[in-house]
N, CA, C and O atoms as a DFTB+ gen file, in Angstrom:
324 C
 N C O
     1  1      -3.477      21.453      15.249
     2  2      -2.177      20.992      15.677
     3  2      -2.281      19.847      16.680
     4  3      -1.546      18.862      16.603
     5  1      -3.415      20.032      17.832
     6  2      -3.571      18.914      18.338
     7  2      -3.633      17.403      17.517
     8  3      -3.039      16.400      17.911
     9  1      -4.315      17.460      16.532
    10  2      -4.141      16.162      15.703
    11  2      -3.402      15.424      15.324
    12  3      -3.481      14.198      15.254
    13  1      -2.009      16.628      14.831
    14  2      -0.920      15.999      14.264
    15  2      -0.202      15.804      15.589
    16  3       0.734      15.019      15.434
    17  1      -0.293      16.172      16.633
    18  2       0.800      15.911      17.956
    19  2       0.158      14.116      18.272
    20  3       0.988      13.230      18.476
    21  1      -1.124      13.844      18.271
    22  2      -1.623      12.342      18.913
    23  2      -1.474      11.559      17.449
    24  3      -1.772      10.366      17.413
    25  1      -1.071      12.145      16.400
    26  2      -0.873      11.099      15.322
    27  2       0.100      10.748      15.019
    28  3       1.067      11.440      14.703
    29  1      -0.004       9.232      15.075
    30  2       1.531       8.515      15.338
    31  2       1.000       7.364      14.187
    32  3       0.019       6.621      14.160
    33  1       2.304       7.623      13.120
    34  2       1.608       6.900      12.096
    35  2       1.751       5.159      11.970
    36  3       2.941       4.869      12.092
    37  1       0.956       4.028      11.779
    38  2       1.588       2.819      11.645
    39  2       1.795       2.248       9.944
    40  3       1.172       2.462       8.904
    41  1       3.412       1.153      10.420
    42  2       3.304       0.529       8.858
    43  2       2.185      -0.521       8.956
    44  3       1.807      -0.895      10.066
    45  1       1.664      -0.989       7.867
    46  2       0.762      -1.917       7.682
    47  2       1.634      -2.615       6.020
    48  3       2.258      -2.156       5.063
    49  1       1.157      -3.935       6.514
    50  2       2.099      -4.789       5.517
    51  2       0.925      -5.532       4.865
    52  3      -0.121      -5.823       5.445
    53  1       1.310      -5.875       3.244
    54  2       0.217      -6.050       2.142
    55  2      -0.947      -6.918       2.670
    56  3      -2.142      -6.913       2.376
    57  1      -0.327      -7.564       3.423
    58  2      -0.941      -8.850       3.369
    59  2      -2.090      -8.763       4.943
    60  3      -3.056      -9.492       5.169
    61  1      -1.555      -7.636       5.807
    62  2      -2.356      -7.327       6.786
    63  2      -3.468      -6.963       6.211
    64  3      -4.530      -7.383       6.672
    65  1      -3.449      -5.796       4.677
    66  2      -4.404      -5.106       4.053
    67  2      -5.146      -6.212       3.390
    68  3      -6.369      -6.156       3.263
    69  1      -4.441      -7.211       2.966
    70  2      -5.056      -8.289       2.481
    71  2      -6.472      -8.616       3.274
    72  3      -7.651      -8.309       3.095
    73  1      -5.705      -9.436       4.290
    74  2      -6.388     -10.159       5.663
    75  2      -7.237      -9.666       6.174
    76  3      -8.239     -10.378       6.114
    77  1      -7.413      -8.642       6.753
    78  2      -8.026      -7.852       8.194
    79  2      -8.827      -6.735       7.098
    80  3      -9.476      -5.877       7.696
    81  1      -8.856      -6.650       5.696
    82  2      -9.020      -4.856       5.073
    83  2      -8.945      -3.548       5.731
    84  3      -9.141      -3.551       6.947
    85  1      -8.686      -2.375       5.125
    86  2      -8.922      -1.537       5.421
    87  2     -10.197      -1.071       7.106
    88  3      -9.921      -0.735       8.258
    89  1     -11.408      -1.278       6.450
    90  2     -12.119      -1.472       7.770
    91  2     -11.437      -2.036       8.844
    92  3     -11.194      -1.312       9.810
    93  1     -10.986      -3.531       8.847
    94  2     -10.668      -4.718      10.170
    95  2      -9.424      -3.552      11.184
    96  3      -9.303      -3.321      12.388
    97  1      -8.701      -3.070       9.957
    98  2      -7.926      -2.206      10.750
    99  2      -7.302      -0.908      10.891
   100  3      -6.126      -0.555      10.973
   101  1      -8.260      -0.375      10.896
   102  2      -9.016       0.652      11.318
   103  2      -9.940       0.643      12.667
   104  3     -10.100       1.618      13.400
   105  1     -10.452      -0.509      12.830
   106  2     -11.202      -1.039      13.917
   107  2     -10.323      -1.244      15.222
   108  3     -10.536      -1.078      16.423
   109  1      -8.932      -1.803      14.252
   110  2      -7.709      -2.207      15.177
   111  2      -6.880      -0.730      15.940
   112  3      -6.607      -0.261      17.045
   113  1      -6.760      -0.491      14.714
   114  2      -5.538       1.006      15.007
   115  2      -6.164       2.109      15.176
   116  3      -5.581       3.097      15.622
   117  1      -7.239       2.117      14.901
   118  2      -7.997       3.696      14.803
   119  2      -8.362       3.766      13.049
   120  3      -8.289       2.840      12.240
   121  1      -8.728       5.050      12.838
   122  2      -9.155       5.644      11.930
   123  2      -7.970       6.196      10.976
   124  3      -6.906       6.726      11.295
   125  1      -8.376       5.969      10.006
   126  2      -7.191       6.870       8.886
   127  2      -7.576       6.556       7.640
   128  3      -8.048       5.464       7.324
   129  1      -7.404       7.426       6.945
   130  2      -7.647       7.649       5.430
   131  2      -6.912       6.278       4.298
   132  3      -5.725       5.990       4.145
   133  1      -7.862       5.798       3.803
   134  2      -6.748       5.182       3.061
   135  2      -6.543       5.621       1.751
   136  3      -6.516       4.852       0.790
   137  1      -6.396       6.853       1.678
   138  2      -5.627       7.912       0.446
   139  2      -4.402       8.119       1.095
   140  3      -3.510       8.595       0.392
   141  1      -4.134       7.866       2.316
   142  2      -3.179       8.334       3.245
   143  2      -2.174       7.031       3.728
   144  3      -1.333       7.194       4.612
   145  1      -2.317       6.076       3.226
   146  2      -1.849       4.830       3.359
   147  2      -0.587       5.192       1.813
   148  3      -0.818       5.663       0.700
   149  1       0.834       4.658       2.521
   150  2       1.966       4.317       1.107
   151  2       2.544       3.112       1.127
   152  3       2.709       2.279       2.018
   153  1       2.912       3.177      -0.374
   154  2       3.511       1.630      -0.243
   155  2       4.209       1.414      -0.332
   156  3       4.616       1.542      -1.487
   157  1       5.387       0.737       0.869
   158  2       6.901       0.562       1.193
   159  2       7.519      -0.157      -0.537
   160  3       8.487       0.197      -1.209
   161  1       6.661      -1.063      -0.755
   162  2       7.654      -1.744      -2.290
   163  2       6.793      -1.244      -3.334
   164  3       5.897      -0.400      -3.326
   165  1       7.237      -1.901      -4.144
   166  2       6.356      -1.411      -5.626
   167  2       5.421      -2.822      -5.389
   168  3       5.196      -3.622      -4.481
   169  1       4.990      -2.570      -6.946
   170  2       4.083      -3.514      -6.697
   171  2       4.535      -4.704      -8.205
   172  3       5.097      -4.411      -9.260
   173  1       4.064      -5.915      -7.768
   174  2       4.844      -6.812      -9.083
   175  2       4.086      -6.668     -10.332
   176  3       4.783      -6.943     -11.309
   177  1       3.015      -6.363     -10.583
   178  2       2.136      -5.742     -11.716
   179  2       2.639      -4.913     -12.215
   180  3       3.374      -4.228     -11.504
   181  1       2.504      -4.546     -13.687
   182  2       2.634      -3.295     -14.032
   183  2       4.119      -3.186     -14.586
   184  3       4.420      -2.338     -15.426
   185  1       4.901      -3.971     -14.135
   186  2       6.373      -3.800     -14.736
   187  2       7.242      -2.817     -13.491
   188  3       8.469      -2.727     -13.539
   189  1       6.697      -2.354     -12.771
   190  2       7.337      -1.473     -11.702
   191  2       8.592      -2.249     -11.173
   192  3       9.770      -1.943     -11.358
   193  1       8.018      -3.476     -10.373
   194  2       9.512      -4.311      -9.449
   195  2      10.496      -4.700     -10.527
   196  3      11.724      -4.670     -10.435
   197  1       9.668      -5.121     -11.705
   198  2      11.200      -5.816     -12.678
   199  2      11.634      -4.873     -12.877
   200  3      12.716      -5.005     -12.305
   201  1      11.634      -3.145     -13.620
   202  2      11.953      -2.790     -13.640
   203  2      13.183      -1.832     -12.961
   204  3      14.138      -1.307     -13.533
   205  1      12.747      -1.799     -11.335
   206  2      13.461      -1.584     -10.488
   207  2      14.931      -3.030     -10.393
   208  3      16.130      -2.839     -10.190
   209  1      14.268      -4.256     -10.607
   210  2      15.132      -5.098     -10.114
   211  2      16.403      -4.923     -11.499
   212  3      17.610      -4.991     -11.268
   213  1      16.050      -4.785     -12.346
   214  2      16.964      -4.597     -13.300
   215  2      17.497      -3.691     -13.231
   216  3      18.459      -3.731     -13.998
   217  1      17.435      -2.793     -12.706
   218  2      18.474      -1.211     -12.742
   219  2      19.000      -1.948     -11.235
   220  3      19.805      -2.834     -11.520
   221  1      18.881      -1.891     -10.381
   222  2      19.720      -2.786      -9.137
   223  2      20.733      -3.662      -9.581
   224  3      21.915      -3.428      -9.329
   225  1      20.288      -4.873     -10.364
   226  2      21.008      -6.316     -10.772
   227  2      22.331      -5.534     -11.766
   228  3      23.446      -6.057     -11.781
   229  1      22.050      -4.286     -12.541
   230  2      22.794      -3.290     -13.427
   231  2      24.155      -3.116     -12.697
   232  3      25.279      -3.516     -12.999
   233  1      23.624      -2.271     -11.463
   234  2      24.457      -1.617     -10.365
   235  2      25.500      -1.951      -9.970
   236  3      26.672      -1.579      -9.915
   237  1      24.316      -3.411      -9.459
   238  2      25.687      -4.170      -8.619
   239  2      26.297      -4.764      -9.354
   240  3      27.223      -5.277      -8.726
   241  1      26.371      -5.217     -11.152
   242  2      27.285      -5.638     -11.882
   243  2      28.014      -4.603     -12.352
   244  3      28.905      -5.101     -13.040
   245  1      28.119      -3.284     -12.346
   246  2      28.608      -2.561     -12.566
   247  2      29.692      -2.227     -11.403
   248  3      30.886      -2.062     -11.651
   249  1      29.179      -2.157     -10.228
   250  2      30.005      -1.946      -8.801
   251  2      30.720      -3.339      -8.822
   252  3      31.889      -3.240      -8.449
   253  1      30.387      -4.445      -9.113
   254  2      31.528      -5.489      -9.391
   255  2      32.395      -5.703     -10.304
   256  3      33.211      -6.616     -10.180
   257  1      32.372      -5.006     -11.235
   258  2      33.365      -4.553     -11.970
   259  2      34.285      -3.528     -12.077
   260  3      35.360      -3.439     -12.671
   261  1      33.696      -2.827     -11.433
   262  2      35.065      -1.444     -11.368
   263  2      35.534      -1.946      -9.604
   264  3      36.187      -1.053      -9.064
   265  1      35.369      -2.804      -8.979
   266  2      35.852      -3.628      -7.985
   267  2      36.508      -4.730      -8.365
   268  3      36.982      -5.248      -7.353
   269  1      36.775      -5.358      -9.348
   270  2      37.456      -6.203      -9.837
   271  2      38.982      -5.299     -10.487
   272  3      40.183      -5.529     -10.354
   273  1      38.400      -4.481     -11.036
   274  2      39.292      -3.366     -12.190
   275  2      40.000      -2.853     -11.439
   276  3      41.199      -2.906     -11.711
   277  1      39.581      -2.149     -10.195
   278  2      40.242      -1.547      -8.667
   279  2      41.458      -2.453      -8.411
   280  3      42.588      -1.965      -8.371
   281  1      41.197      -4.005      -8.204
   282  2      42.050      -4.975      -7.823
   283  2      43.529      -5.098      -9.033
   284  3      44.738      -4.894      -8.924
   285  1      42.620      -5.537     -10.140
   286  2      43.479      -5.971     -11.065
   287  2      44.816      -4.667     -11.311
   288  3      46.017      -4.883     -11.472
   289  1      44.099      -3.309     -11.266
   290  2      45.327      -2.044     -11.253
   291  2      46.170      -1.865     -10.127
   292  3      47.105      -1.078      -9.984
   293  1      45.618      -2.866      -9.203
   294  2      46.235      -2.289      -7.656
   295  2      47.140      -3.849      -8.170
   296  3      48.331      -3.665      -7.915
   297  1      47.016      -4.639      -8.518
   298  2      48.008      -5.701      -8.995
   299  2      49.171      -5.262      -9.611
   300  3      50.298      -5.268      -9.116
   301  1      48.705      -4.721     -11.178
   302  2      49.816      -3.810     -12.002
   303  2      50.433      -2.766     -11.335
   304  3      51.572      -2.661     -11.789
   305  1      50.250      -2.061     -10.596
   306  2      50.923      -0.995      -9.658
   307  2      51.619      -1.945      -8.922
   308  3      52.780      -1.871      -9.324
   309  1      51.525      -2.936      -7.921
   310  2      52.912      -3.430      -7.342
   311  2      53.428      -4.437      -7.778
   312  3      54.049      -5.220      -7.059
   313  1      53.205      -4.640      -9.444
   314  2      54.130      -5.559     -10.357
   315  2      55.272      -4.372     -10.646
   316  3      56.466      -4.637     -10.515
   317  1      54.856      -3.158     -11.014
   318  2      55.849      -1.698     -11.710
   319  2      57.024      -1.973     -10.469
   320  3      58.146      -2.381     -10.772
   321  1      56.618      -1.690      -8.995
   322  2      57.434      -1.197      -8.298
   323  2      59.143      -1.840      -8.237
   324  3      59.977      -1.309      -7.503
């Protein structure tokens, strides 16, 4: 339990891992597993980010349309009155 109370975890950004590797910082921050390292984005290989970016780009054309549709009925409702 002592371990997990002095372990205070840091982000590390791609390009730090790039730069400095694993070793450089480790040297910097201390010690830690890098099985134990996650990765805040996907990665652009592999189809992962497009894939994500297309279900997003989906969304928000979808949320801009039933926001348009919202408007246009809230139009026809105080044309009726």
């Amino acid at each position: 339990e002592e371990d997990e109370v002095g372990f205070t975890p840091n982000v590390l950004s791609e390009r730090a891992i790039k730069e400095m590797g694993v070793q450089g910082l480790q040297a910097e921050y201390g010690p830690f597993e890098e099985k134990d390292m996650i990765r805040l984005a996907p990665p652009k290989t592999g189809g992962v980010f497009e894939e994500i970016q297309r279900k997003w780009e989906a969304r928000m054309e979808d949320e801009r349309v039933a926001k348009m549709k919202r408007k246009k009925d809230k139009k026809t409702e105080k044309r009726w009155r």
